[in-house]
Structures are given as structure tokens and as C-alpha cells.
mmCIF file of C-alpha atoms in Angstrom:
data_model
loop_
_atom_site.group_PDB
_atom_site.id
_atom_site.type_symbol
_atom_site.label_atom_id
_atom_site.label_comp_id
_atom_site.label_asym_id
_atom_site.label_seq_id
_atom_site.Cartn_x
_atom_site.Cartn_y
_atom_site.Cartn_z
ATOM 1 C CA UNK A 543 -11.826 18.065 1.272
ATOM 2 C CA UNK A 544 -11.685 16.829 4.771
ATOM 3 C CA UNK A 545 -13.365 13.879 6.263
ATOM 4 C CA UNK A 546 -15.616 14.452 9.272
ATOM 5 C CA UNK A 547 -14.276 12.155 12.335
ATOM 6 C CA UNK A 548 -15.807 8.344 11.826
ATOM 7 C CA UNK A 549 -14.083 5.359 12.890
ATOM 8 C CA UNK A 550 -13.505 3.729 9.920
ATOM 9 C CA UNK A 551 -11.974 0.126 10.258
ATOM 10 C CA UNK A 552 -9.430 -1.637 7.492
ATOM 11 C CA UNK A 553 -9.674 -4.704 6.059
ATOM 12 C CA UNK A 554 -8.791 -6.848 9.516
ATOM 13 C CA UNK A 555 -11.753 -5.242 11.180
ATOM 14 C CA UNK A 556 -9.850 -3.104 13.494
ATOM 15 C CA UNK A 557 -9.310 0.798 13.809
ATOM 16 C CA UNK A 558 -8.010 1.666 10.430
ATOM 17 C CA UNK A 559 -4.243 3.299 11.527
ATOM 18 C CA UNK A 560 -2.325 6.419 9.675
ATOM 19 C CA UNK A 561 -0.372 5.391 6.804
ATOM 20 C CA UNK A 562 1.925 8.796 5.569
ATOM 21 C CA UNK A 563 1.538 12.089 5.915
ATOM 22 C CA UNK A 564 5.061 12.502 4.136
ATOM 23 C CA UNK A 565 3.639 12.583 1.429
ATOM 24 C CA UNK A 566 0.157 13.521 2.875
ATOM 25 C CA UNK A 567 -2.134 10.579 1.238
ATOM 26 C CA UNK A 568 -5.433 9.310 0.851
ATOM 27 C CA UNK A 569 -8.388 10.915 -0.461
ATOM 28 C CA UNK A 570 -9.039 13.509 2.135
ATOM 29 C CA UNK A 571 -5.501 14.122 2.173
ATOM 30 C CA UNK A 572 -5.152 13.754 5.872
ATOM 31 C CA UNK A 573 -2.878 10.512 5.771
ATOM 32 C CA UNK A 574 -5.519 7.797 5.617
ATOM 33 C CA UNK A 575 -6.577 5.569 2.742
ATOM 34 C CA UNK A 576 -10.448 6.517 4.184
ATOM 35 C CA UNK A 577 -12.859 6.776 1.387
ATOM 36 C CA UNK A 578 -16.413 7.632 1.464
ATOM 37 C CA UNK A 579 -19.193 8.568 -1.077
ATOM 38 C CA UNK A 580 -17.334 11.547 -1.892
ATOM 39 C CA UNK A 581 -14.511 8.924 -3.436
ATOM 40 C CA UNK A 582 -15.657 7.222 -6.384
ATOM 41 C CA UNK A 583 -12.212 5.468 -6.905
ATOM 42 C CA UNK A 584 -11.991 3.902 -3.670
ATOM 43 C CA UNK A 585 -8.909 5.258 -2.530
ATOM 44 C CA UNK A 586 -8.639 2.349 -0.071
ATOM 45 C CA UNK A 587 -5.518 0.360 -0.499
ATOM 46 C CA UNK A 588 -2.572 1.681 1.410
ATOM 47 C CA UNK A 589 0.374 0.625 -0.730
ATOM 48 C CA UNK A 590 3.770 1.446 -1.320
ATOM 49 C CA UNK A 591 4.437 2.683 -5.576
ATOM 50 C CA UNK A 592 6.508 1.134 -7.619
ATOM 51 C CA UNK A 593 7.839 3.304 -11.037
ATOM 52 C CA UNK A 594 5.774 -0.030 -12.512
ATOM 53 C CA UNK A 595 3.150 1.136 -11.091
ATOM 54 C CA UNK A 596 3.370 4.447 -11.513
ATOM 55 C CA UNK A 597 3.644 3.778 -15.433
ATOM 56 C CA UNK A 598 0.680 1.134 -15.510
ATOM 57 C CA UNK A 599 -1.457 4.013 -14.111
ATOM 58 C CA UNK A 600 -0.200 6.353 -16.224
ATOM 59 C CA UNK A 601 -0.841 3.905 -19.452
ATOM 60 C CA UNK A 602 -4.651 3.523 -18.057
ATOM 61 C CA UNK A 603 -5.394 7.474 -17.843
ATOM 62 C CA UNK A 604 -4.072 8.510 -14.104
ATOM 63 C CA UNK A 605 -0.726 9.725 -14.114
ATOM 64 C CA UNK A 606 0.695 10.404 -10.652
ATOM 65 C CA UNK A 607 4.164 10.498 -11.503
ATOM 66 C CA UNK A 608 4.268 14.648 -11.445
ATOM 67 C CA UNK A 609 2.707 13.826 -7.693
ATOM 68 C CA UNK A 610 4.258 10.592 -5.783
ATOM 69 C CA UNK A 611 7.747 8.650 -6.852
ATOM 70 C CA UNK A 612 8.600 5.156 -6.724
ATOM 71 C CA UNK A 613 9.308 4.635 -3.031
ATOM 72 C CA UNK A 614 6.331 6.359 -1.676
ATOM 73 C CA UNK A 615 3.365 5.503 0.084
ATOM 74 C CA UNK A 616 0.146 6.078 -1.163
ATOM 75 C CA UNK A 617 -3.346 5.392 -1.047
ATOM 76 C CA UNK A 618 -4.411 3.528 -4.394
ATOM 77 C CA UNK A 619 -7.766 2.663 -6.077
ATOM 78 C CA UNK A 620 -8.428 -0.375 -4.584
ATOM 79 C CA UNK A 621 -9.644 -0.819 -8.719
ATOM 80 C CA UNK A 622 -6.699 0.224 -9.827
ATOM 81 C CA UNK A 623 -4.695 -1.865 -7.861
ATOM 82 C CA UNK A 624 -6.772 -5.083 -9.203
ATOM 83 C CA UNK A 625 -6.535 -4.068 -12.240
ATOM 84 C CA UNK A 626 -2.508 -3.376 -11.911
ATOM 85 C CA UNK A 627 -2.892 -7.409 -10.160
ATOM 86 C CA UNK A 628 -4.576 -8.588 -13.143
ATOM 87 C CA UNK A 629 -2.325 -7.509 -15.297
ATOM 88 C CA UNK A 630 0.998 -8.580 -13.833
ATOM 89 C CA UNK A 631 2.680 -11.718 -15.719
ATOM 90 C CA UNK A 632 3.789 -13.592 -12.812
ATOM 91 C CA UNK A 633 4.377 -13.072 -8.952
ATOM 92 C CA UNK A 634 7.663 -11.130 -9.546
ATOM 93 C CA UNK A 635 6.148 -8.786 -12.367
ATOM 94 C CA UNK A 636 6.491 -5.218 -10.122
ATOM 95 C CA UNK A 637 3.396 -3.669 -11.671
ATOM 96 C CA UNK A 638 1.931 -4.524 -8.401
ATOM 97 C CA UNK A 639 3.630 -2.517 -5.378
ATOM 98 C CA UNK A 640 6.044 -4.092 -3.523
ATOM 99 C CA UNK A 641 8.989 -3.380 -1.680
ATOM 100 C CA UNK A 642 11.587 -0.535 -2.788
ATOM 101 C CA UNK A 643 14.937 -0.516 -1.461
ATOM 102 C CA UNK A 644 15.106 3.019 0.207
ATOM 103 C CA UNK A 645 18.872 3.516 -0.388
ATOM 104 C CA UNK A 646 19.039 2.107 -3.424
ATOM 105 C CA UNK A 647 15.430 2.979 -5.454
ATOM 106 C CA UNK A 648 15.812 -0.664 -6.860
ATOM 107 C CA UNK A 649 12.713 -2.938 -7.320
ATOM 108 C CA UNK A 650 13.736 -6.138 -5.722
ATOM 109 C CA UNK A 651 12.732 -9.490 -6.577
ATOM 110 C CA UNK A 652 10.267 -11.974 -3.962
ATOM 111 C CA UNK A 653 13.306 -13.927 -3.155
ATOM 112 C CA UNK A 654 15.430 -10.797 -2.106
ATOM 113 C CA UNK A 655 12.607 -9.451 0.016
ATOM 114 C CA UNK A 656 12.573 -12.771 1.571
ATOM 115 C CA UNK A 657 16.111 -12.363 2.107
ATOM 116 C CA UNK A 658 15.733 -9.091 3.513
ATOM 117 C CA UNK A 659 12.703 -9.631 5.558
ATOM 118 C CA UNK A 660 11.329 -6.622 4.655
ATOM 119 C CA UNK A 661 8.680 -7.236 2.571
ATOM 120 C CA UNK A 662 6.611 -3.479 1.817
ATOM 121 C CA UNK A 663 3.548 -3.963 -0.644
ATOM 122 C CA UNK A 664 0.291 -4.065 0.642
ATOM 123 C CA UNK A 665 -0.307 -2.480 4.651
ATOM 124 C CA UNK A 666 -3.461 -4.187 5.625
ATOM 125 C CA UNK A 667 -4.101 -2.144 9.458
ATOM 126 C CA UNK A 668 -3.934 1.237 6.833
ATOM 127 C CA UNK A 669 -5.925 -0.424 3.750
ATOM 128 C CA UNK A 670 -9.651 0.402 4.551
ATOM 129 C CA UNK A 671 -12.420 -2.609 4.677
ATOM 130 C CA UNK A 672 -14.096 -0.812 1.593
ATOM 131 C CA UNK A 673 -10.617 -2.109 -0.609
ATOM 132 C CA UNK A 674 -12.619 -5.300 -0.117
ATOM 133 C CA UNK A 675 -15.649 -4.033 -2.582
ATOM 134 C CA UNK A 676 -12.831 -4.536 -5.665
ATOM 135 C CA UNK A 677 -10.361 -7.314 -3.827
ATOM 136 C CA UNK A 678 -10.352 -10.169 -2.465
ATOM 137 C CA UNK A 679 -8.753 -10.319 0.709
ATOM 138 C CA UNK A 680 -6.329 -13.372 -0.356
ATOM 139 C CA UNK A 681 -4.899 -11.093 -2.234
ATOM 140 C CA UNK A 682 -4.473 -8.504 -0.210
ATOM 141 C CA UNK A 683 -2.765 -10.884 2.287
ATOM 142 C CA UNK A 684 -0.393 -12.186 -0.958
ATOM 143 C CA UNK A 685 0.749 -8.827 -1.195
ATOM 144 C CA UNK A 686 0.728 -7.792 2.519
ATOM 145 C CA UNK A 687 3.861 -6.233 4.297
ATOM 146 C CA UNK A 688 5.884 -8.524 6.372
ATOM 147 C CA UNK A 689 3.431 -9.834 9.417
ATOM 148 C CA UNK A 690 0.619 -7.970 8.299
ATOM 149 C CA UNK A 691 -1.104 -11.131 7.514
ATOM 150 C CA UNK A 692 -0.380 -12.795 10.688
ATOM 151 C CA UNK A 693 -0.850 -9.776 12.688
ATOM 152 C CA UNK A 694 -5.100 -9.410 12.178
ATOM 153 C CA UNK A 695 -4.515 -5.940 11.261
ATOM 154 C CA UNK A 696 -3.340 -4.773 14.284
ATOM 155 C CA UNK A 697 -1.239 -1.253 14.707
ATOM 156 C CA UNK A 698 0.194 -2.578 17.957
ATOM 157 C CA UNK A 699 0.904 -6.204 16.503
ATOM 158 C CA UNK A 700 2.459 -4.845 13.290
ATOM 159 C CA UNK A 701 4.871 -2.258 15.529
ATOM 160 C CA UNK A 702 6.148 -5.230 17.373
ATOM 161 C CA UNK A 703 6.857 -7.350 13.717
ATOM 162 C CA UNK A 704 8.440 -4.047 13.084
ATOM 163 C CA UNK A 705 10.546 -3.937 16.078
ATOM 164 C CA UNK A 706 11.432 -7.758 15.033
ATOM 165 C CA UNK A 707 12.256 -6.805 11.164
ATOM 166 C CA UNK A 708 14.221 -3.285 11.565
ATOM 167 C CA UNK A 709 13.426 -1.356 8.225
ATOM 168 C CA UNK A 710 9.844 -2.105 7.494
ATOM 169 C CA UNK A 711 7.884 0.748 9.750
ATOM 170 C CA UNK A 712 4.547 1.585 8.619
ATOM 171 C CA UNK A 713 4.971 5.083 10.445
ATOM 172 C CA UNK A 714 7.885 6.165 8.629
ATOM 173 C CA UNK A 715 8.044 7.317 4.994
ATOM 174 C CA UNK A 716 9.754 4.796 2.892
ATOM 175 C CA UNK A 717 10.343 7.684 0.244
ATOM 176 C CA UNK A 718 9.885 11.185 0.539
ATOM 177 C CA UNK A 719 9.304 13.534 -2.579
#
């Protein structure tokens, strides 16, 4: 199903950006977590999967793991996601996505992404405004890739935290299947 041209804006107000089209995501499948009234499950957070995440899904009825792997980026159900948030035991529970080593596939904790400074989870300029229907946006920002949150959402703002924090591009795949 393809979207006709709008311009939809994410969750900072400003033109909502491309997330991956390796894999090709979001609900229209043309690489934007854009959702309209043909989307009932809000297919608005742009997120990168964890195989916790992939398994909480999978325990609640929506298996994607003979689609996406841990590692990938993908459009979630901005419901799905909350629910995934409610569920988690603490801050360093992975059932909400967060940051995948891409060379090694392993889950790290906060502190290592800290140490790192690459810090993948949530990418607010590619989550769409509507994610804000089933989260708040403090959480969003919790969960936010390194200078998302101090970036307002901004493509060009995030490319030069990017440039900053080698590793943590928006516009390359993090995983590939």
C-alpha cells in the first residue's frame, strides 16, 4: 500500500526524515514510520529491535522474527512499544530497543552505551508526531538516540551529532537481514 505524498512531521514538529529502506520499513513500506487511517497500529515509532523485543512481541501475538532481526531498524507500534516500556523491570531491561553492537549482535548495557557514545533506541526526526497518541514524549526522549533529544528533531542537527559520534547514523542500516 503506498502513501500518497503529505508532509507528515515527527514528534519534534519538523519534516519527519527516512529511517531504512534496508530493510524497507514502516507501514507503507516506503522507509518511513508514516501512519495514517489505513494503520490501526500506529506504526509510528522509528526504533532499532532488540531479540528482547522481538520475543516480547512475539509473546503478545506479533511475531516479526521470520521478518526483521535484532539489529534492525524498524517502524514499531507506537502501542507496542509502550506496552514493551511498561513491561521492562528496570532501565537496563532490553525489552525496550536500544542500542545493538553491529559487529558483535550483543545487547549492551546503559553504562556501555554511555561509554560508547552511541546510544541507538528511539530516532525522534523518523518517529512520527502520531507515536505521541500512545507515548509520552519524556519517554520518547529517555529512549532517544544520542542527541536526538537535544537536537529538536532535526535531520540536519542529528547528521552533525552524527558526524561528532562516528557509528550512530540514522541513514545507514545498523543491521541488514
Amino acid at each position: 500500500m503506498t502513501k500518497p505524498p503529505t508532509t507528515s512531521l515527527n514528534v519534534m514538529k519538523k519534516p519527519l526524515a527516512n529511517f531504512s529502506k534496508q530493510p524497507m520499513t514502516g507501514f507503507y513500506r516506503n522507509g518511513f514510520c508514516d501512519t495514517g487511517p489505513e494503520d490501526p497500529g500506529n506504526h509510528s515509532v522509528a526504533a532499532v529491535v532488540t531479540k528482547e523485543f522481538l520475543e516480547f512481541s512475539a509473546s503478545r501475538g506479533n511475531d516479526l522474527r521470520g521478518i526483521i532481526s535484532p539489529g534492525c531498524k524498524w517502524c514499531l507500534c507506537a502501542g507496542r512499544w509502550k506496552e514493551a516500556l511498561n513491561a521492562r523491570k528496570d532501565d537496563s531491561d532490553p525489552v525496550v530497543p536500544k542500542y545493538v553492537h553491529p559487529k558483535t549482535n550483543v545487547s549492551l548495557t546503559p553504562i556501555q552505551e554511555e561509554e560508547l557514545i552511541m546510544g541507538y533506541r528511539v530516532f525522534l526526526h523518523a518517529t512520527h508526531e502520531a507515536a505521541l497518541n500512545s507515548v509520552d514524549m519524556k519517554d520518547l526522549k529517555k529512549f532517544a538516540a544520542e542527541g536526538e533529544a537535544q537536537n529538536n528533531g532535526s535531520v540536519s542537527a542529528t547528521r552533525t551529532a552524527v558526524a561528532q559520534n562516528p557509528g550512530t547514523s540514522s541513514d545507514s542500516p545498523i543491521k541488514e537481514v
